Short mmCIF file of C-alpha atoms in Angstrom, two decimals:
data_model
loop_
_atom_site.label_atom_id
_atom_site.label_comp_id
_atom_site.label_asym_id
_atom_site.label_seq_id
_atom_site.Cartn_x
_atom_site.Cartn_y
_atom_site.Cartn_z
CA UNK R 19 14.21 26.20 34.62
CA UNK R 20 16.73 23.88 36.24
CA UNK R 21 16.95 20.43 34.77
CA UNK R 22 18.96 17.42 35.87
CA UNK R 23 22.60 18.35 36.27
CA UNK R 24 25.63 16.12 36.49
CA UNK R 25 29.22 16.80 37.48
CA UNK R 26 31.87 16.58 36.39
CA UNK R 27 30.96 16.54 32.71
CA UNK R 28 34.25 14.86 31.85
CA UNK R 29 36.52 12.74 34.01
CA UNK R 30 39.82 11.12 33.12
CA UNK R 31 41.10 8.57 35.60
CA UNK R 32 44.11 6.34 35.71
CA UNK R 33 43.36 2.66 36.03
CA UNK R 34 42.97 1.78 39.68
CA UNK R 35 41.77 5.20 40.82
CA UNK R 36 38.46 5.74 42.56
CA UNK R 37 35.97 8.19 41.03
CA UNK R 38 32.75 9.82 42.24
CA UNK R 39 30.09 11.09 39.87
CA UNK R 40 27.37 13.42 41.07
CA UNK R 41 23.76 13.84 39.98
CA UNK R 42 21.47 16.70 41.00
CA UNK R 43 17.92 15.73 40.02
CA UNK R 44 15.11 18.15 39.45
CA UNK R 45 13.94 19.42 42.84
CA UNK R 46 11.18 17.27 44.29
CA UNK R 47 11.70 14.35 41.97
CA UNK R 48 11.16 11.09 43.80
CA UNK R 49 12.64 8.60 41.36
CA UNK R 50 16.29 8.66 40.31
CA UNK R 51 18.08 6.32 37.91
CA UNK R 52 21.67 5.76 36.84
CA UNK R 53 22.56 4.38 33.41
CA UNK R 54 25.82 3.45 31.70
CA UNK R 55 26.15 4.17 27.98
CA UNK R 56 29.02 2.67 26.00
CA UNK R 57 30.02 4.25 22.71
CA UNK R 58 27.49 3.50 19.99
CA UNK R 59 25.13 1.70 22.33
CA UNK R 60 21.93 2.53 24.15
CA UNK R 61 22.03 3.26 27.88
CA UNK R 62 22.03 0.29 30.23
CA UNK R 63 20.32 0.41 33.60
CA UNK R 64 22.54 0.46 36.68
CA UNK R 65 20.38 1.33 39.68
CA UNK R 66 17.12 2.96 40.84
CA UNK R 67 16.29 5.06 43.92
CA UNK R 68 12.90 6.02 45.28
CA UNK R 69 13.76 8.94 47.55
CA UNK R 70 16.69 7.66 49.63
CA UNK R 71 15.86 3.98 49.21
CA UNK R 72 17.82 2.04 46.62
CA UNK R 73 15.12 -0.28 45.34
CA UNK R 74 16.99 -1.92 42.51
CA UNK R 75 20.75 -2.25 42.03
CA UNK R 76 20.64 -5.25 39.76
CA UNK R 77 22.40 -3.45 36.92
CA UNK R 78 25.56 -2.57 38.82
CA UNK R 79 28.25 -4.55 36.97
CA UNK R 80 30.42 -5.40 39.96
CA UNK R 81 30.97 -4.69 43.63
CA UNK R 82 33.31 -1.89 42.58
CA UNK R 83 30.21 0.17 41.76
CA UNK R 84 28.31 1.82 44.57
CA UNK R 85 25.53 4.41 44.52
CA UNK R 86 23.90 6.42 47.25
CA UNK R 87 21.24 9.07 47.73
CA UNK R 88 21.36 9.68 51.48
CA UNK R 89 18.88 12.57 51.72
CA UNK R 90 16.66 11.65 48.83
CA UNK R 91 17.93 14.39 46.53
CA UNK R 92 21.53 14.44 45.27
CA UNK R 93 22.98 11.07 44.27
CA UNK R 94 26.56 9.91 43.90
CA UNK R 95 27.80 7.00 41.83
CA UNK R 96 31.17 5.77 43.03
CA UNK R 97 33.45 3.46 41.11
CA UNK R 98 36.38 1.96 42.96
CA UNK R 99 39.59 0.74 41.38
CA UNK R 100 38.52 1.86 37.91
CA UNK R 101 39.27 -0.34 34.93
CA UNK R 102 39.38 0.46 31.22
CA UNK R 103 36.06 -1.26 30.61
CA UNK R 104 34.44 1.29 32.92
CA UNK R 105 35.00 3.96 30.26
CA UNK R 106 31.54 5.15 29.23
CA UNK R 107 29.05 7.96 29.63
CA UNK R 108 27.16 7.75 32.90
CA UNK R 109 23.66 9.19 32.69
CA UNK R 110 21.35 10.18 35.50
CA UNK R 111 17.59 10.53 35.09
CA UNK R 112 14.78 11.55 37.41
CA UNK R 113 11.01 11.82 37.44
CA UNK R 114 8.49 13.13 39.94
CA UNK R 115 6.60 9.85 40.29
CA UNK R 116 7.12 7.19 42.93
CA UNK R 117 6.14 4.64 40.28
CA UNK R 118 9.60 4.18 38.85
CA UNK R 119 10.01 4.56 35.09
CA UNK R 120 6.30 4.51 34.27
CA UNK R 121 6.35 8.19 33.47
CA UNK R 122 8.51 10.50 31.39
CA UNK R 123 12.17 10.46 32.34
CA UNK R 124 14.26 13.64 32.53
CA UNK R 125 17.89 13.00 31.73
CA UNK R 126 21.02 14.90 32.66
CA UNK R 127 23.82 15.60 30.16
CA UNK R 128 25.95 12.75 31.46
CA UNK R 129 29.50 12.35 32.71
CA UNK R 130 31.99 10.98 30.20
CA UNK R 131 34.47 8.79 32.07
CA UNK R 132 37.71 7.78 30.39
CA UNK R 133 39.96 5.32 32.18
CA UNK R 134 43.54 5.22 30.91
CA UNK T 19 15.03 -11.59 28.62
CA UNK T 20 13.69 -8.47 26.97
CA UNK T 21 15.72 -7.24 24.01
CA UNK T 22 15.13 -4.09 21.98
CA UNK T 23 16.40 -3.80 18.41
CA UNK T 24 16.50 -0.76 16.17
CA UNK T 25 17.04 -0.98 12.44
CA UNK T 26 18.73 0.66 10.61
CA UNK T 27 21.64 1.71 12.79
CA UNK T 28 22.13 4.79 10.63
CA UNK T 29 20.02 6.64 8.07
CA UNK T 30 20.70 9.63 5.83
CA UNK T 31 17.90 11.34 3.90
CA UNK T 32 17.47 14.69 2.12
CA UNK T 33 15.61 17.48 3.83
CA UNK T 34 11.84 17.47 3.43
CA UNK T 35 11.37 13.71 3.24
CA UNK T 36 9.03 11.81 5.49
CA UNK T 37 10.73 8.92 7.24
CA UNK T 38 10.09 5.99 9.54
CA UNK T 39 12.34 4.59 12.25
CA UNK T 40 11.72 1.06 13.43
CA UNK T 41 11.93 -0.56 16.85
CA UNK T 42 11.21 -4.16 17.81
CA UNK T 43 11.11 -5.85 21.20
CA UNK T 44 11.07 -9.53 22.08
CA UNK T 45 8.61 -9.63 24.98
CA UNK T 46 5.21 -7.98 24.58
CA UNK T 47 4.69 -7.76 28.35
CA UNK T 48 5.56 -4.08 28.71
CA UNK T 49 4.16 -1.13 30.66
CA UNK T 50 5.12 1.44 28.08
CA UNK T 51 7.40 2.30 25.19
CA UNK T 52 9.25 5.58 24.89
CA UNK T 53 11.12 7.29 22.08
CA UNK T 54 14.07 9.53 22.95
CA UNK T 55 16.34 11.84 21.04
CA UNK T 56 20.04 12.17 21.86
CA UNK T 57 22.26 14.90 20.46
CA UNK T 58 26.05 14.40 20.46
CA UNK T 59 27.55 14.93 23.91
CA UNK T 60 24.18 15.47 25.49
CA UNK T 61 21.64 13.56 27.49
CA UNK T 62 18.37 12.11 26.28
CA UNK T 63 15.24 14.08 25.56
CA UNK T 64 11.92 12.26 25.78
CA UNK T 65 9.90 12.65 22.58
CA UNK T 66 6.87 10.42 22.99
CA UNK T 67 5.69 7.91 25.58
CA UNK T 68 3.07 5.30 24.66
CA UNK T 69 1.38 3.40 27.47
CA UNK T 70 0.69 -0.29 26.85
CA UNK T 71 -3.02 0.39 26.41
CA UNK T 72 -2.42 2.99 23.70
CA UNK T 73 -1.76 2.53 19.98
CA UNK T 74 -0.09 5.81 19.12
CA UNK T 75 1.01 9.23 20.27
CA UNK T 76 1.58 12.40 18.29
CA UNK T 77 3.61 15.53 18.93
CA UNK T 78 4.00 18.06 16.15
CA UNK T 79 5.70 16.39 13.19
CA UNK T 80 6.29 13.19 15.16
CA UNK T 81 3.98 10.20 15.40
CA UNK T 82 4.80 7.01 17.25
CA UNK T 83 2.81 3.80 16.99
CA UNK T 84 2.82 0.70 19.16
CA UNK T 85 1.79 -2.84 18.22
CA UNK T 86 2.38 -4.86 21.35
CA UNK T 87 1.25 -8.17 19.92
CA UNK T 88 3.86 -8.05 17.18
CA UNK T 89 6.50 -6.40 19.36
CA UNK T 90 6.94 -3.38 17.11
CA UNK T 91 6.92 0.38 17.25
CA UNK T 92 7.56 2.98 14.59
CA UNK T 93 8.50 6.64 14.84
CA UNK T 94 7.27 8.66 11.89
CA UNK T 95 8.91 12.03 11.20
CA UNK T 96 7.12 14.26 8.71
CA UNK T 97 8.83 16.86 6.55
CA UNK T 98 12.28 16.23 7.99
CA UNK T 99 14.60 19.16 8.75
CA UNK T 100 18.36 19.36 9.33
CA UNK T 101 17.62 20.07 13.00
CA UNK T 102 16.13 16.59 13.27
CA UNK T 103 19.62 15.11 12.88
CA UNK T 104 20.34 13.14 16.07
CA UNK T 105 20.30 9.61 17.44
CA UNK T 106 16.82 8.27 18.15
CA UNK T 107 16.46 5.66 20.88
CA UNK T 108 13.55 3.38 21.61
CA UNK T 109 13.03 1.98 25.11
CA UNK T 110 10.54 -0.24 26.95
CA UNK T 111 9.64 -0.82 30.59
CA UNK T 112 9.07 -4.57 30.97
CA UNK T 113 6.64 -6.20 33.42
CA UNK T 114 9.44 -8.51 34.51
CA UNK T 115 11.46 -5.68 36.02
CA UNK T 116 9.43 -2.55 36.38
CA UNK T 117 12.16 -0.37 37.83
CA UNK T 118 14.29 -0.27 34.70
CA UNK T 119 14.09 0.85 31.10
CA UNK T 120 15.52 -1.37 28.37
CA UNK T 121 16.98 0.62 25.49
CA UNK T 122 17.75 -0.21 21.89
CA UNK T 123 21.07 0.84 20.39
CA UNK T 124 19.50 3.69 18.47
CA UNK T 125 19.25 4.92 14.89
CA UNK T 126 21.64 7.72 13.95
CA UNK T 127 19.68 10.03 11.66
CA UNK T 128 21.26 12.59 9.36
CA UNK T 129 19.12 15.03 7.38
CA UNK T 130 20.97 16.51 4.39
CA UNK T 131 20.14 20.16 3.54
#
């Protein structure tokens, strides 16, 4: 069955470029999360959507980071004017519940972003 | 601020051994605790989720316990196999911010054949 998919799987950007990372959650999943995982560290929360509503964006590290989920399904994480410290794996997760992370999370494979 | 710590950062054991991975968290006000597995270059797979009212969960050779009052959880793996080699992550959902999961840095486990 189809799980959470993310594209691209790998992205190399020059410093200053804008990038867009896509997440396709499992069909029908209400909750969607974005995480940033630096090398050797656990994932860190970026933002949470319940359907199309962005209920929590407290983890976004700066105003260069922007996420959207306009139709309540596919989500895009956009990073403007990328910097080297943005290099990380960006993970997307979804679950069918409207109760946020209270239930099992289903993770995608991640997008590895390298900023040169 | 909730912090999650996992010790050791890395562990190598011979095949067949039983082993325990440790997780501690600083604030006992949590909704649940979850153990994940992460293989290199891949996303996370949920192994066990323990609600705050529960003490343990079991799945096959895996058993996870939760002691909220002491801020500790353990993941017990019985009869380890080379296929168990991966990074194991512990994570909690705190009352203070119930839309996010707080992760530890993980324990990188290697099972030697």
